[in-house]
CSV table of C-alpha atoms in Angstrom, one decimal:
chain,number,residue,atom,x,y,z
A,4,MET,CA,5.1,7.6,-28.4
A,5,ALA,CA,8.8,9.5,-27.8
A,6,GLU,CA,10.0,10.0,-25.0
A,7,GLY,CA,9.9,12.1,-22.7
A,8,SER,CA,6.9,14.0,-25.6
A,9,ARG,CA,4.9,16.2,-23.7
A,10,GLY,CA,2.7,16.3,-26.9
A,11,SER,CA,1.3,12.8,-26.3
A,12,SER,CA,-2.2,13.0,-23.5
A,13,LEU,CA,-1.2,11.6,-19.6
A,14,ALA,CA,-2.0,9.2,-18.1
A,15,PHE,CA,-2.5,8.7,-14.3
A,16,GLY,CA,-2.5,5.4,-12.0
A,17,GLN,CA,-1.0,3.8,-9.3
A,18,VAL,CA,2.1,1.6,-8.4
A,19,VAL,CA,0.7,-0.6,-5.8
A,20,ILE,CA,3.8,-1.8,-3.5
A,21,GLY,CA,4.0,-3.9,0.0
A,22,PRO,CA,5.8,-7.0,1.5
A,23,PRO,CA,4.5,-10.7,0.2
A,24,GLY,CA,1.4,-10.6,1.4
A,25,SER,CA,0.0,-7.5,2.2
A,26,GLY,CA,-2.3,-8.0,-0.6
A,27,LYS,CA,-1.2,-6.6,-3.5
A,28,THR,CA,-2.0,-8.1,-6.0
A,29,THR,CA,-6.2,-8.6,-3.8
A,30,TYR,CA,-5.9,-4.8,-3.8
A,31,CYS,CA,-5.8,-4.7,-7.8
A,32,HIS,CA,-8.4,-6.7,-8.0
A,33,ALA,CA,-10.9,-5.1,-6.3
A,34,MET,CA,-9.8,-1.4,-7.1
A,35,ARG,CA,-9.9,-2.0,-11.0
A,36,ASP,CA,-14.1,-3.8,-9.8
A,37,PHE,CA,-14.5,-0.2,-8.0
A,38,LEU,CA,-13.1,2.0,-10.7
A,39,ALA,CA,-15.1,0.2,-13.2
A,40,ARG,CA,-18.4,0.7,-11.1
A,41,LEU,CA,-17.8,4.6,-11.6
A,42,GLY,CA,-16.8,4.8,-14.8
A,43,ARG,CA,-13.4,4.7,-15.7
A,44,SER,CA,-11.4,2.3,-18.5
A,45,VAL,CA,-9.2,-0.2,-16.0
A,46,ALA,CA,-6.2,-1.9,-16.9
A,47,VAL,CA,-4.2,-4.0,-15.0
A,48,VAL,CA,-0.4,-4.8,-15.7
A,49,ASN,CA,1.9,-7.4,-14.4
A,50,LEU,CA,4.9,-6.6,-13.0
A,51,ASP,CA,5.6,-9.0,-10.9
A,52,PRO,CA,7.6,-12.3,-12.8
A,53,ALA,CA,6.6,-14.4,-9.5
A,54,ASN,CA,2.7,-13.9,-10.4
A,55,GLU,CA,1.5,-17.0,-12.4
A,56,ALA,CA,-1.5,-18.0,-11.5
A,57,LEU,CA,-2.8,-14.7,-11.9
A,58,PRO,CA,-7.0,-15.2,-10.5
A,59,TRP,CA,-8.0,-12.4,-13.7
A,60,PRO,CA,-6.3,-12.0,-16.8
A,61,CYS,CA,-4.7,-8.9,-17.5
A,62,ALA,CA,-4.1,-6.4,-19.9
A,63,LEU,CA,-0.3,-6.8,-20.0
A,64,ASP,CA,2.3,-9.5,-17.7
A,65,ILE,CA,5.6,-9.2,-18.2
A,66,GLY,CA,5.4,-12.7,-18.3
A,67,GLU,CA,5.5,-12.3,-21.4
A,68,LEU,CA,9.1,-10.7,-21.4
A,69,ILE,CA,10.7,-13.2,-18.7
A,70,THR,CA,10.0,-15.4,-15.6
A,71,LEU,CA,11.2,-15.7,-12.6
A,72,PRO,CA,11.2,-19.3,-13.1
A,73,ASP,CA,13.2,-19.0,-16.3
A,74,ALA,CA,15.9,-16.4,-14.5
A,75,MET,CA,16.5,-19.0,-11.4
A,76,ALA,CA,17.7,-21.9,-13.8
A,77,GLY,CA,18.7,-20.3,-16.9
A,78,LEU,CA,21.3,-18.4,-14.4
A,79,GLY,CA,21.6,-20.0,-11.3
A,80,LEU,CA,19.6,-17.5,-9.3
A,81,GLY,CA,18.0,-18.5,-5.6
A,82,PRO,CA,14.7,-16.1,-5.5
A,83,ASN,CA,16.0,-12.8,-4.7
A,84,GLY,CA,18.7,-12.6,-7.2
A,85,GLY,CA,16.5,-14.3,-9.5
A,86,LEU,CA,14.2,-11.1,-8.9
A,87,LEU,CA,16.1,-8.1,-8.8
A,88,TYR,CA,17.5,-9.5,-12.3
A,89,CYS,CA,13.9,-9.6,-13.4
A,90,MET,CA,13.6,-6.0,-12.9
A,91,GLU,CA,16.9,-4.9,-13.9
A,92,TYR,CA,16.5,-7.2,-16.8
A,93,LEU,CA,12.5,-4.7,-17.6
A,94,GLU,CA,14.7,-1.6,-17.5
A,95,ALA,CA,17.1,-2.6,-19.4
A,96,ASN,CA,14.2,-4.0,-22.5
A,97,ALA,CA,12.7,-0.7,-21.3
A,98,ASP,CA,11.8,0.1,-24.7
A,99,TRP,CA,9.2,-3.2,-24.3
A,100,LEU,CA,7.6,-1.9,-22.0
A,101,ARG,CA,6.6,1.8,-23.9
A,102,ASP,CA,5.2,-0.3,-26.6
A,103,ARG,CA,3.1,-2.7,-25.0
A,104,LEU,CA,1.4,0.5,-22.9
A,105,HIS,CA,1.1,2.7,-26.2
A,106,GLY,CA,-1.8,0.7,-27.2
A,107,LEU,CA,-3.2,1.6,-23.1
A,108,ARG,CA,-3.7,5.5,-23.1
A,109,GLY,CA,-6.8,6.1,-21.7
A,110,HIS,CA,-6.8,3.6,-19.5
A,111,TYR,CA,-5.8,4.7,-16.0
A,112,VAL,CA,-3.4,2.6,-14.6
A,113,LEU,CA,-2.9,-0.1,-12.0
A,114,PHE,CA,0.9,-1.3,-11.9
A,115,ASP,CA,1.1,-4.6,-9.7
A,116,CYS,CA,4.7,-5.3,-8.7
A,117,PRO,CA,6.4,-7.3,-7.0
A,118,GLY,CA,7.1,-8.0,-3.1
A,119,GLN,CA,10.8,-7.8,-2.0
A,120,VAL,CA,11.5,-5.3,0.1
A,121,GLU,CA,14.7,-4.6,-0.9
A,122,LEU,CA,13.3,-4.1,-4.1
A,123,TYR,CA,11.9,-0.3,-2.8
A,124,THR,CA,14.0,1.1,-0.6
A,125,HIS,CA,17.5,0.5,-2.3
A,126,HIS,CA,17.6,-0.9,-5.4
A,127,GLU,CA,17.5,1.6,-7.8
A,128,ALA,CA,16.3,-0.6,-11.1
A,129,LEU,CA,12.3,-0.3,-10.0
A,130,LYS,CA,12.5,3.6,-9.2
A,131,ASN,CA,14.3,4.3,-12.6
A,132,VAL,CA,11.3,2.1,-13.8
A,133,PHE,CA,9.1,4.7,-12.3
A,134,ALA,CA,10.9,7.2,-13.7
A,135,GLN,CA,10.6,5.4,-17.5
A,136,LEU,CA,7.0,6.1,-16.9
A,137,ALA,CA,7.0,9.5,-15.3
A,138,LYS,CA,9.0,10.5,-18.9
A,139,TRP,CA,5.8,9.1,-20.5
A,140,ASN,CA,3.9,11.4,-19.3
A,141,PHE,CA,2.0,8.6,-16.2
A,142,ARG,CA,1.4,10.3,-13.0
A,143,LEU,CA,1.8,7.7,-10.9
A,144,ALA,CA,1.2,7.0,-7.2
A,145,ALA,CA,2.9,4.8,-4.9
A,146,VAL,CA,0.3,3.0,-2.6
A,147,HIS,CA,1.9,0.5,-0.5
A,148,LEU,CA,0.8,-1.6,1.7
A,149,VAL,CA,1.5,-3.4,4.7
A,150,ASP,CA,-1.0,-5.7,6.7
A,151,SER,CA,-2.3,-4.3,9.0
A,152,HIS,CA,-1.5,-6.4,11.7
A,153,TYR,CA,2.1,-5.8,12.3
A,154,CYS,CA,0.0,-2.7,14.9
A,155,THR,CA,-0.4,-5.5,16.7
A,156,ASP,CA,3.0,-6.2,17.7
A,157,PRO,CA,5.1,-2.6,18.7
A,158,GLY,CA,8.5,-3.6,18.0
A,159,LYS,CA,6.8,-5.0,14.3
A,160,PHE,CA,5.5,-1.6,14.5
A,161,ILE,CA,8.1,0.8,14.3
A,162,SER,CA,10.4,-1.8,11.7
A,163,VAL,CA,7.6,-1.5,10.1
A,164,LEU,CA,7.5,2.4,9.3
A,165,CYS,CA,11.1,2.9,9.5
A,166,THR,CA,10.2,0.7,6.4
A,167,SER,CA,7.2,2.8,4.7
A,168,LEU,CA,9.9,6.3,5.7
A,169,SER,CA,12.9,4.4,3.7
A,170,THR,CA,10.2,3.5,0.7
A,171,MET,CA,9.1,7.0,0.3
A,172,LEU,CA,12.1,8.4,-0.1
A,173,HIS,CA,13.8,6.0,-1.9
A,174,VAL,CA,11.1,5.8,-4.6
A,175,GLU,CA,10.8,9.6,-5.2
A,176,LEU,CA,6.8,9.4,-5.4
A,177,PRO,CA,3.3,10.9,-4.3
A,178,HIS,CA,2.7,7.8,-1.9
A,179,ILE,CA,-0.7,7.0,0.1
A,180,ASN,CA,1.0,4.3,2.0
A,181,VAL,CA,-2.6,2.0,3.3
A,182,LEU,CA,-3.8,-0.2,6.6
A,183,SER,CA,-4.3,-3.1,4.5
A,184,LYS,CA,-6.8,-6.5,6.3
A,185,MET,CA,-8.2,-4.0,8.1
A,186,ASP,CA,-11.9,-6.6,8.1
A,187,LEU,CA,-8.4,-9.5,10.1
A,188,ILE,CA,-7.7,-7.1,12.4
A,189,GLU,CA,-8.8,-8.1,15.6
A,190,GLN,CA,-8.2,-12.1,14.3
A,191,TYR,CA,-4.3,-10.6,15.6
A,192,GLY,CA,-5.3,-9.7,19.0
A,193,LYS,CA,-6.1,-6.3,20.8
A,194,LEU,CA,-4.3,-3.6,20.1
A,195,ALA,CA,-2.3,-1.9,22.9
A,196,PHE,CA,-4.1,1.8,21.3
A,197,ASN,CA,-6.9,3.5,19.3
A,198,LEU,CA,-7.2,2.9,15.7
A,199,ASP,CA,-6.1,6.2,15.0
A,200,TYR,CA,-2.8,6.7,17.0
A,201,TYR,CA,-1.8,3.8,14.2
A,202,THR,CA,-2.8,5.6,11.0
A,203,GLU,CA,-1.8,9.3,11.8
A,204,VAL,CA,1.2,7.9,14.1
A,205,LEU,CA,1.2,9.7,16.9
A,206,ASP,CA,3.3,10.3,20.1
A,207,LEU,CA,5.3,7.3,19.4
A,208,SER,CA,6.9,7.9,22.6
A,209,TYR,CA,4.0,6.5,24.1
A,210,LEU,CA,5.1,3.4,22.1
A,211,VAL,CA,8.7,3.6,23.1
A,212,ASP,CA,7.5,2.5,26.8
A,213,HIS,CA,5.2,0.6,25.7
A,214,LEU,CA,8.0,-1.8,24.4
A,215,ALA,CA,10.3,-0.9,27.9
A,216,SER,CA,7.7,-3.7,29.5
A,217,ASP,CA,9.3,-7.0,27.5
A,218,PRO,CA,12.1,-8.1,28.6
A,219,PHE,CA,13.7,-8.0,25.3
A,220,PHE,CA,13.0,-4.6,24.3
A,221,ARG,CA,14.5,-3.3,27.6
A,222,ASN,CA,17.7,-4.0,26.6
A,223,PHE,CA,17.3,-1.5,23.4
A,224,ARG,CA,15.5,0.9,24.6
A,225,ARG,CA,17.2,3.2,23.5
A,226,LEU,CA,18.1,2.1,19.9
A,227,ASN,CA,14.4,2.9,19.3
A,228,GLU,CA,14.2,5.8,21.3
A,229,LYS,CA,16.3,6.6,18.1
A,230,LEU,CA,13.9,5.2,15.2
A,231,VAL,CA,11.2,6.7,16.7
A,232,GLU,CA,13.1,10.0,16.6
A,233,VAL,CA,14.2,9.9,12.5
A,234,ILE,CA,10.3,9.1,12.1
A,235,GLU,CA,9.4,11.7,13.9
A,236,ASP,CA,11.7,14.2,12.2
A,237,TYR,CA,10.3,13.6,8.9
A,238,SER,CA,6.5,13.7,9.4
A,239,LEU,CA,5.7,11.7,6.3
A,240,VAL,CA,4.3,8.7,7.3
A,241,SER,CA,0.9,8.0,8.3
A,242,PHE,CA,-2.0,5.5,7.0
A,243,VAL,CA,-5.2,5.0,5.4
A,244,PRO,CA,-6.7,2.0,6.7
A,245,LEU,CA,-8.4,-0.4,3.7
A,246,ASN,CA,-11.3,-3.4,3.4
A,247,VAL,CA,-11.5,-4.2,0.3
A,248,GLN,CA,-14.5,-5.9,1.0
A,249,ASP,CA,-16.4,-1.8,2.6
A,250,LYS,CA,-17.0,0.9,0.1
A,251,GLN,CA,-16.4,3.3,1.9
A,252,SER,CA,-13.1,2.4,3.4
A,253,MET,CA,-12.1,1.8,-0.8
A,254,ARG,CA,-13.3,4.8,-1.7
A,255,GLN,CA,-11.2,6.5,1.7
A,256,VAL,CA,-8.1,4.6,-0.7
A,257,LEU,CA,-9.0,6.1,-3.4
A,258,GLN,CA,-9.7,10.2,-3.0
A,259,ALA,CA,-6.1,10.2,-1.1
A,260,VAL,CA,-4.7,8.7,-4.3
A,261,ASP,CA,-6.8,11.0,-6.3
A,262,LYS,CA,-5.6,13.8,-4.6
A,263,ALA,CA,-1.1,12.2,-4.3
A,264,ASN,CA,-1.9,12.0,-8.1
A,265,GLY,CA,-3.2,14.9,-9.9
A,266,TYR,CA,-7.3,12.9,-11.0
A,267,SER,CA,-9.4,15.1,-11.8
A,268,PHE,CA,-12.6,13.5,-11.7
A,269,GLY,CA,-15.7,14.4,-13.6
A,270,GLU,CA,-19.2,15.2,-13.7
A,271,GLN,CA,-20.8,11.7,-14.1
A,272,GLU,CA,-17.7,9.6,-12.2
A,273,GLN,CA,-19.0,11.8,-9.7
A,274,ARG,CA,-22.6,10.6,-10.1
A,275,SER,CA,-21.5,7.1,-10.3
A,276,LEU,CA,-19.3,7.5,-6.8
A,277,GLU,CA,-22.7,9.1,-5.2
A,278,ALA,CA,-25.1,5.9,-6.8
A,279,LEU,CA,-22.7,2.9,-5.6
A,280,MET,CA,-22.1,5.0,-2.0
A,281,SER,CA,-25.6,5.4,-1.7
A,282,ALA,CA,-26.2,1.7,-3.0
A,283,ALA,CA,-23.0,0.5,0.0
A,284,VAL,CA,-25.8,2.0,2.6
A,285,GLY,CA,-28.2,-1.0,1.9
A,286,ALA,CA,-27.8,-4.6,1.8
A,287,ASP,CA,-24.6,-4.1,0.2
A,288,PHE,CA,-23.3,-3.3,2.3
A,289,HIS,CA,-22.3,-6.4,4.8
A,290,PHE,CA,-18.6,-5.4,6.5
A,291,SER,CA,-19.0,-2.7,9.4
A,292,SER,CA,-16.3,0.6,8.9
A,293,THR,CA,-13.0,1.1,10.3
A,294,LEU,CA,-14.1,3.6,12.8
A,295,ALA,CA,-16.7,0.8,14.3
A,296,VAL,CA,-13.4,-1.4,14.5
A,297,GLN,CA,-12.3,1.1,16.9
A,298,GLU,CA,-15.0,1.7,18.9
A,299,LYS,CA,-15.4,-1.7,19.5
A,300,TYR,CA,-11.6,-1.4,21.3
A,301,VAL,CA,-12.7,1.5,23.0
A,302,GLN,CA,-15.6,-0.1,24.0
A,303,SER,CA,-13.7,-2.9,25.2
A,304,GLN,CA,-11.3,-0.9,26.8
A,305,ASP,CA,-14.1,0.7,28.9
A,306,LYS,CA,-15.8,-2.2,29.6
A,307,ALA,CA,-12.0,-4.0,31.3
A,308,VAL,CA,-11.2,-0.7,32.7
A,309,GLU,CA,-15.4,-0.8,34.6
A,310,GLU,CA,-14.6,-4.3,35.3
A,311,GLU,CA,-11.7,-3.6,37.3
A,312,VAL,CA,-13.8,-0.9,39.3
A,313,MET,CA,-15.5,-3.1,40.1
A,314,ASP,CA,-13.7,-6.2,41.5
A,315,LEU,CA,-12.0,-3.1,44.5
């Protein structure tokens, strides 16, 4: 497989990125099972040198090339510096990656990536690895996972929006932002707005006004207004909600990714998808959809207003 060869067959896949604890490894496991049930040949590639206890066998593991503990011990680096070095080492040994990926042609590939934010906002090594994959005829979409609990804190949500925008501009891949762990969002506290406000990133001036009610953030209102202006001027950031236990939610994410990387599925997969979704409305469908979560918030808000009226 010569570098940059356009004669070789195309390969499709996802690079799964996001901060630590956002659910990247869990997502790869769930998406692999979901795609396998649709009939796709799926391979998971672990590009996280700190991920030593994988819950399943992967087709390719960066641990065969370098591990974070080895880099830290051998060079006297800390966790952050060691991870940056590992990615630079992977970039310098791109031939190793190309040779290993050659055996995965014909597979839909999920790349489980490290969780250090700097790798996706300004460090060049992993971005250059993605560029090499494109030269090897991989058609990839970046799936950027963000823990949905950030929606419960307006200040954190603005930070997440800035990070997501920076990541989109730096990575330079078709990009899908995903709010993960939607099945747990109610455990984090009440949302200030309906769920679609966060997923569609609607008028953020309301979020700034909401922040102004906090004495701490009141002093930073002008800064928050400028950050919001940057986000809205680019108009790039939106989110797809995800509950990996919910097949309908997985389907929505997959459809967004397939549109982003240009994957076109055939008639057989369409039949498999229809059969899978029809089963989801039966006994196999144990979790409420994202819409149901949103409706709970609307109902709870209406009930609170009704109680206030009754008190008057």
